[in-house]
Structures are given as C-alpha cells and as structure tokens.
Coordinates of N, CA and C in Angstrom, one line a residue:
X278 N -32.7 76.5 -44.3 CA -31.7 75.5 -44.1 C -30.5 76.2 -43.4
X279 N -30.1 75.8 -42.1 CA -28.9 76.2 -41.6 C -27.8 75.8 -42.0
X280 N -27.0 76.6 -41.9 CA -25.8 76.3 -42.5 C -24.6 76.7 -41.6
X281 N -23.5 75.8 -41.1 CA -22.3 76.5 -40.5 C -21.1 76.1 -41.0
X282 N -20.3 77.3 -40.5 CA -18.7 77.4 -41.2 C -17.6 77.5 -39.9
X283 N -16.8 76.8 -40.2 CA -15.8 76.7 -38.7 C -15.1 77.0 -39.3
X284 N -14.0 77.7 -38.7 CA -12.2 78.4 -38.9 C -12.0 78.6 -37.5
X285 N -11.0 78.7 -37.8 CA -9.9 79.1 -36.4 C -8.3 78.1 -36.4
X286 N -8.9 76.9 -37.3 CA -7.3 75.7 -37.2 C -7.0 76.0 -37.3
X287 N -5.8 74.9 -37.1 CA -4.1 75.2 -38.1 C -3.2 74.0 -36.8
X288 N -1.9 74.2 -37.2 CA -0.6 73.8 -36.6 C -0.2 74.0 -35.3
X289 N -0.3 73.6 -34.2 CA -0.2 74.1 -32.9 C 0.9 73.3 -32.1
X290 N 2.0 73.9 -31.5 CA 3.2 72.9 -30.3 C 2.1 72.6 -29.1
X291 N 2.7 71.4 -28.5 CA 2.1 71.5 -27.3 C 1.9 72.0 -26.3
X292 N 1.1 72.9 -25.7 CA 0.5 73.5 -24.4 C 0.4 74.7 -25.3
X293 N -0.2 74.8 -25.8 CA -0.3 76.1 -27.1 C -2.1 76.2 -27.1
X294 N -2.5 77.6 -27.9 CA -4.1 77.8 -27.4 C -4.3 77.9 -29.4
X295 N -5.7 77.8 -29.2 CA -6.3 78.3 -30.4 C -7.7 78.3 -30.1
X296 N -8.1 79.5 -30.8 CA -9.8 79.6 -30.4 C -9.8 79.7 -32.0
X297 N -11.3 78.5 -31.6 CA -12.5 78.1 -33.2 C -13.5 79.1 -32.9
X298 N -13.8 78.7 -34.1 CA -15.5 79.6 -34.1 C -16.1 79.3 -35.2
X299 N -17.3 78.9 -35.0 CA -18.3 78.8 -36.2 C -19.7 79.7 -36.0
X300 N -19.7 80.0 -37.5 CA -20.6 80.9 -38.1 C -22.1 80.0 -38.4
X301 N -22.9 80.5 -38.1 CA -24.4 79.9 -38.3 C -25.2 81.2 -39.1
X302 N -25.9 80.3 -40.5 CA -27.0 81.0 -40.8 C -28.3 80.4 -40.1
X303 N -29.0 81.5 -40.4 CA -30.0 80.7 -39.9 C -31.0 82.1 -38.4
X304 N -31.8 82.6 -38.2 CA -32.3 83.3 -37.3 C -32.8 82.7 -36.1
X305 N -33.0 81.1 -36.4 CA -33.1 80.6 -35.3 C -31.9 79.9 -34.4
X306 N -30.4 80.3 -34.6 CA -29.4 79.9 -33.5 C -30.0 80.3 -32.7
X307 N -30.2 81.5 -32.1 CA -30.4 81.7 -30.8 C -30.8 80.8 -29.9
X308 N -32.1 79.7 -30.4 CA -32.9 79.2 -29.2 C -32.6 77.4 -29.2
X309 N -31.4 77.2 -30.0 CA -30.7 76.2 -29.7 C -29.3 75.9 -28.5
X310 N -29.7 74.8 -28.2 CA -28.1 74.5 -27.6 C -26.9 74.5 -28.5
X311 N -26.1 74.5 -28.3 CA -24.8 74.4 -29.2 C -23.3 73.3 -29.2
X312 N -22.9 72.7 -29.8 CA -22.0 71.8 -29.1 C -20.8 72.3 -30.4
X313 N -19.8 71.7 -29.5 CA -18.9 71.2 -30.6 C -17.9 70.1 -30.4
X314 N -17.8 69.7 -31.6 CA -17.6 68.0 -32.2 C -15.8 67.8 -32.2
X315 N -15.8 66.8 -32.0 CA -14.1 66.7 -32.4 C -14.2 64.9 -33.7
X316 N -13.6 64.8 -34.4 CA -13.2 63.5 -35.3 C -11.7 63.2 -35.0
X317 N -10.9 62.1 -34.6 CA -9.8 61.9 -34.4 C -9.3 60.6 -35.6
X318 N -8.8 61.1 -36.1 CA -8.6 59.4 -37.4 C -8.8 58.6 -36.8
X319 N -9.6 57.7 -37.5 CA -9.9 56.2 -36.8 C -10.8 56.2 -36.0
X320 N -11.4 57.5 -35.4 CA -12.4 57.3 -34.1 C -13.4 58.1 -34.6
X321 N -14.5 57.4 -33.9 CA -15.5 58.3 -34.1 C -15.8 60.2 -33.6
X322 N -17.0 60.6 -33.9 CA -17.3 62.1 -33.6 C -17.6 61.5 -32.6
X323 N -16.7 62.9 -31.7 CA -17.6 62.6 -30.0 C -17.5 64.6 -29.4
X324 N -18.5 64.6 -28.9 CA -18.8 66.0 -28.2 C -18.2 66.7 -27.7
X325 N -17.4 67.3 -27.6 CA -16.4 67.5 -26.5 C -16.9 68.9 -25.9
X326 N -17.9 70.0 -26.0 CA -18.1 71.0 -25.5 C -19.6 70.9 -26.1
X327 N -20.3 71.6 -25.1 CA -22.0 72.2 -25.0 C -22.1 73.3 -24.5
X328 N -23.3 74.1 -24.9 CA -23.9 75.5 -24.7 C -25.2 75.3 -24.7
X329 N -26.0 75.8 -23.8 CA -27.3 76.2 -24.0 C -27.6 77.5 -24.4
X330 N -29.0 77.2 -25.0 CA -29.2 78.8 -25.6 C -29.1 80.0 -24.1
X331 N -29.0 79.5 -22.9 CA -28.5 80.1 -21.7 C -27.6 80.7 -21.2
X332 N -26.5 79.7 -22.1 CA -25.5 79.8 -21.8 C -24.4 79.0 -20.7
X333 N -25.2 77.9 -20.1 CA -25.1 77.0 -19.3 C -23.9 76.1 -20.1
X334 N -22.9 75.5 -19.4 CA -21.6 74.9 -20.5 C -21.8 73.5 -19.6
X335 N -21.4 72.4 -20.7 CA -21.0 71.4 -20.2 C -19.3 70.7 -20.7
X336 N -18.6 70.2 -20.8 CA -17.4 69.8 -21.5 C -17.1 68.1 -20.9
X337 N -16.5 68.0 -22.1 CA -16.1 66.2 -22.0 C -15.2 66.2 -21.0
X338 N -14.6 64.8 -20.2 CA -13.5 64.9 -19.0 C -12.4 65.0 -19.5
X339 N -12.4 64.6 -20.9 CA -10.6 64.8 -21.6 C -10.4 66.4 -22.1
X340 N -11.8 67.3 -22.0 CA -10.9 68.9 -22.2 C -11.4 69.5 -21.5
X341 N -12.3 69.3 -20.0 CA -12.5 69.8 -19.0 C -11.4 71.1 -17.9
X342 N -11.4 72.1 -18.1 CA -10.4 73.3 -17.1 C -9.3 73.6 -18.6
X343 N -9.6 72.9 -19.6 CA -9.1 73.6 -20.8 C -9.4 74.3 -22.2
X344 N -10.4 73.8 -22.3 CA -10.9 74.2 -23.4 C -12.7 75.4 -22.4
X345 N -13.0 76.0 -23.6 CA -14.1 77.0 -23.3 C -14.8 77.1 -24.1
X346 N -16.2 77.0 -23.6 CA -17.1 77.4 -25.1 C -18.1 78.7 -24.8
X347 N -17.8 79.2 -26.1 CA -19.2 80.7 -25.7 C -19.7 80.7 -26.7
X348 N -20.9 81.4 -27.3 CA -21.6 82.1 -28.2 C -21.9 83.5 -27.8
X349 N -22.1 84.1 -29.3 CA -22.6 85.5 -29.2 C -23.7 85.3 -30.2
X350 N -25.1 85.4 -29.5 CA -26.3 84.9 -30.6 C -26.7 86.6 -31.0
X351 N -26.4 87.5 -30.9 CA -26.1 88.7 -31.9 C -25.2 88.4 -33.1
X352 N -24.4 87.3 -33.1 CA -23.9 87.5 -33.9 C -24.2 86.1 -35.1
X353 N -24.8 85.0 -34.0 CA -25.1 83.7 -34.7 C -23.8 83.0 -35.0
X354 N -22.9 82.9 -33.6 CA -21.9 82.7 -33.9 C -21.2 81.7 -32.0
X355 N -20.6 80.7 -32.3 CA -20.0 80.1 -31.2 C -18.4 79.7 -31.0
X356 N -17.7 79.6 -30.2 CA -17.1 79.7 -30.2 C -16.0 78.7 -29.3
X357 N -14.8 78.4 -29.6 CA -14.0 77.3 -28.6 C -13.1 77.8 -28.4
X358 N -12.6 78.4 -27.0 CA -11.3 78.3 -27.0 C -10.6 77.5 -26.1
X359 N -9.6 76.7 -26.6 CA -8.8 76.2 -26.4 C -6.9 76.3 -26.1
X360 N -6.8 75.8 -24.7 CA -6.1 76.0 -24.2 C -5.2 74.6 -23.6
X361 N -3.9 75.0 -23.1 CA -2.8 73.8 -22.9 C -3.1 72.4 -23.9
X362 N -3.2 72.6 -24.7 CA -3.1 71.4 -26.3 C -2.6 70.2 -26.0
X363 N -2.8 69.6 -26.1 CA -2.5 68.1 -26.4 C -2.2 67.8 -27.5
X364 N -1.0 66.7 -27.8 CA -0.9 65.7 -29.4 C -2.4 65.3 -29.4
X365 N -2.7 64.5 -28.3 CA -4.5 63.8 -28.5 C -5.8 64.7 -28.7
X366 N -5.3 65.8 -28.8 CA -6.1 66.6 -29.5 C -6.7 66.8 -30.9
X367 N -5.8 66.7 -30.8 CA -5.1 66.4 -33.0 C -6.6 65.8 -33.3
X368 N -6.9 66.4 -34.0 CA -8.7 66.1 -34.9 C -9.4 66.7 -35.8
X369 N -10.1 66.9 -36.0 CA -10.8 68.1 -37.2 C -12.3 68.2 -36.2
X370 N -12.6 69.5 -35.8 CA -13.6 70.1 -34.9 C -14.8 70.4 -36.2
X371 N -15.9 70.6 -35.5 CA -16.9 70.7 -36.3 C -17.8 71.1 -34.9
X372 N -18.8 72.0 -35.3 CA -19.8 72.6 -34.9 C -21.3 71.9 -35.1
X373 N -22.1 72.4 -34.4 CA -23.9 71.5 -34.5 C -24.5 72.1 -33.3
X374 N -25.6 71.8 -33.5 CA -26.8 71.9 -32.6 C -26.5 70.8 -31.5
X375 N -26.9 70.3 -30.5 CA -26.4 69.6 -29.5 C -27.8 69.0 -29.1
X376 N -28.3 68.1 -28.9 CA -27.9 66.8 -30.2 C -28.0 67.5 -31.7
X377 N -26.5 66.8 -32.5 CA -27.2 67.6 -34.3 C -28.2 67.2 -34.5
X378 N -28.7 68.2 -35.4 CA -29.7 68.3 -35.9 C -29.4 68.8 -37.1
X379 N -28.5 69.7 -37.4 CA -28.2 70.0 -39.0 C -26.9 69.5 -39.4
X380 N -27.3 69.7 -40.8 CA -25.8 69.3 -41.7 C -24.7 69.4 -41.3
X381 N -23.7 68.7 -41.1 CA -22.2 69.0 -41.0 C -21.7 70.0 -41.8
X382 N -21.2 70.7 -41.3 CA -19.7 71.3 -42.5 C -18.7 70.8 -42.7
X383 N -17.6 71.3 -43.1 CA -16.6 70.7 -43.6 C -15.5 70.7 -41.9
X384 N -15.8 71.2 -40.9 CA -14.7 71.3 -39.9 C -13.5 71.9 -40.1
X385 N -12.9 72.3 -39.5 CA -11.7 72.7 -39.2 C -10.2 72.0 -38.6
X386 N -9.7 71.8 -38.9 CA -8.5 70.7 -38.7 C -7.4 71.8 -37.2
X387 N -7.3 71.0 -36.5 CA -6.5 71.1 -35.4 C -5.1 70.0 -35.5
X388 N -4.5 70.3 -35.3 CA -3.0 69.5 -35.1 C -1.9 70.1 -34.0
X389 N -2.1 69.3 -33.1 CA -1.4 69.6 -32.3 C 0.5 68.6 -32.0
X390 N 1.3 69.0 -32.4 CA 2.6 68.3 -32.4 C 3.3 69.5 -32.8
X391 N 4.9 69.1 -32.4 CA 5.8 69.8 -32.1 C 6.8 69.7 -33.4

C-alpha cells in the first residue's frame, strides 16, 4: 500500500514562493506519473501540476510560468515549487499518481494573504 506525506505549507504575502514536497512509500513511484492536487473551500480538487515517470511536466493555465514540478525517484519523492502567489491560491495541496490511484493524505495547507 502506498502511502504519501506532503509538507512544505504555511502563511505566505503575495508574490511570495513556497516549495511542497511529498514523500511516497512504496518502490514502485518510480514508474508512475505524478500530479499534484489543489482543494480550494467550496471547490472541488482539481490538478494543477503533472509529471511523468519521464519527467515530461504538464501545469493547469491558472499556475502555468509559476509554479514547477519535479521528482527525485531515488528518493520517492516529488516536488512543487511555487512561485509569484496568489490570494487564489489559498487551498490545501495534496499529492497522487496522475490519474489517482492511491489514498489521499492529509495535504498541506497553503494560504496566501497579506
């Protein structure tokens, strides 16, 4: 059973950076895609960054030229960084396989306001 752990949140002003990262058990990350999730109160989960086990990226048009995603499958581990923040940012991030396929974790909360 896989299992992942996201940190990196917290409190952010606007045009401010923060890089996430979630941790994967599991020996088969490597030959997955990788995405990561955003939740906004009231709104549904929607995708906002992808990774192939390649390394090939794709990103949503609302964090496209700002946000970044990588993995290090030595380490079974992916990563977001994020950059020039937005208030509409503001959400709790969560990590998965792209389409999920495993369990949610608990996410990481982002808040971006001044």
């Amino acid at each position: 059973q896989v299992q992942l752990v996201e940190s990196g949140g917290g409190l952010v002003q606007p045009g401010g950076s923060l890089r996430l990262s979630c941790a994967a058990s599991g020996s088969i990350f490597s030959i997955y895609a990788m995405g990561w999730y955003r939740q906004a109160p009231g709104k549904q989960r929607e995708l906002v960054a992808r990774i192939t086990s390649g390394g090939r990226t794709n990103y949503a048009d609302s964090v496209k030229g700002r946000f970044t995603i990588s993995r290090d499958n030595a380490k079974n581990t992916v990563y977001l960084q994020m950059n020039s923040l937005k208030p509409e940012d503001t959400a709790v991030y969560y990590c998965n396989t792209a389409p999920s396929t495993v369990v949610w974790g608990q996410g990481t909360l982002v808040t971006v306001s001044s």
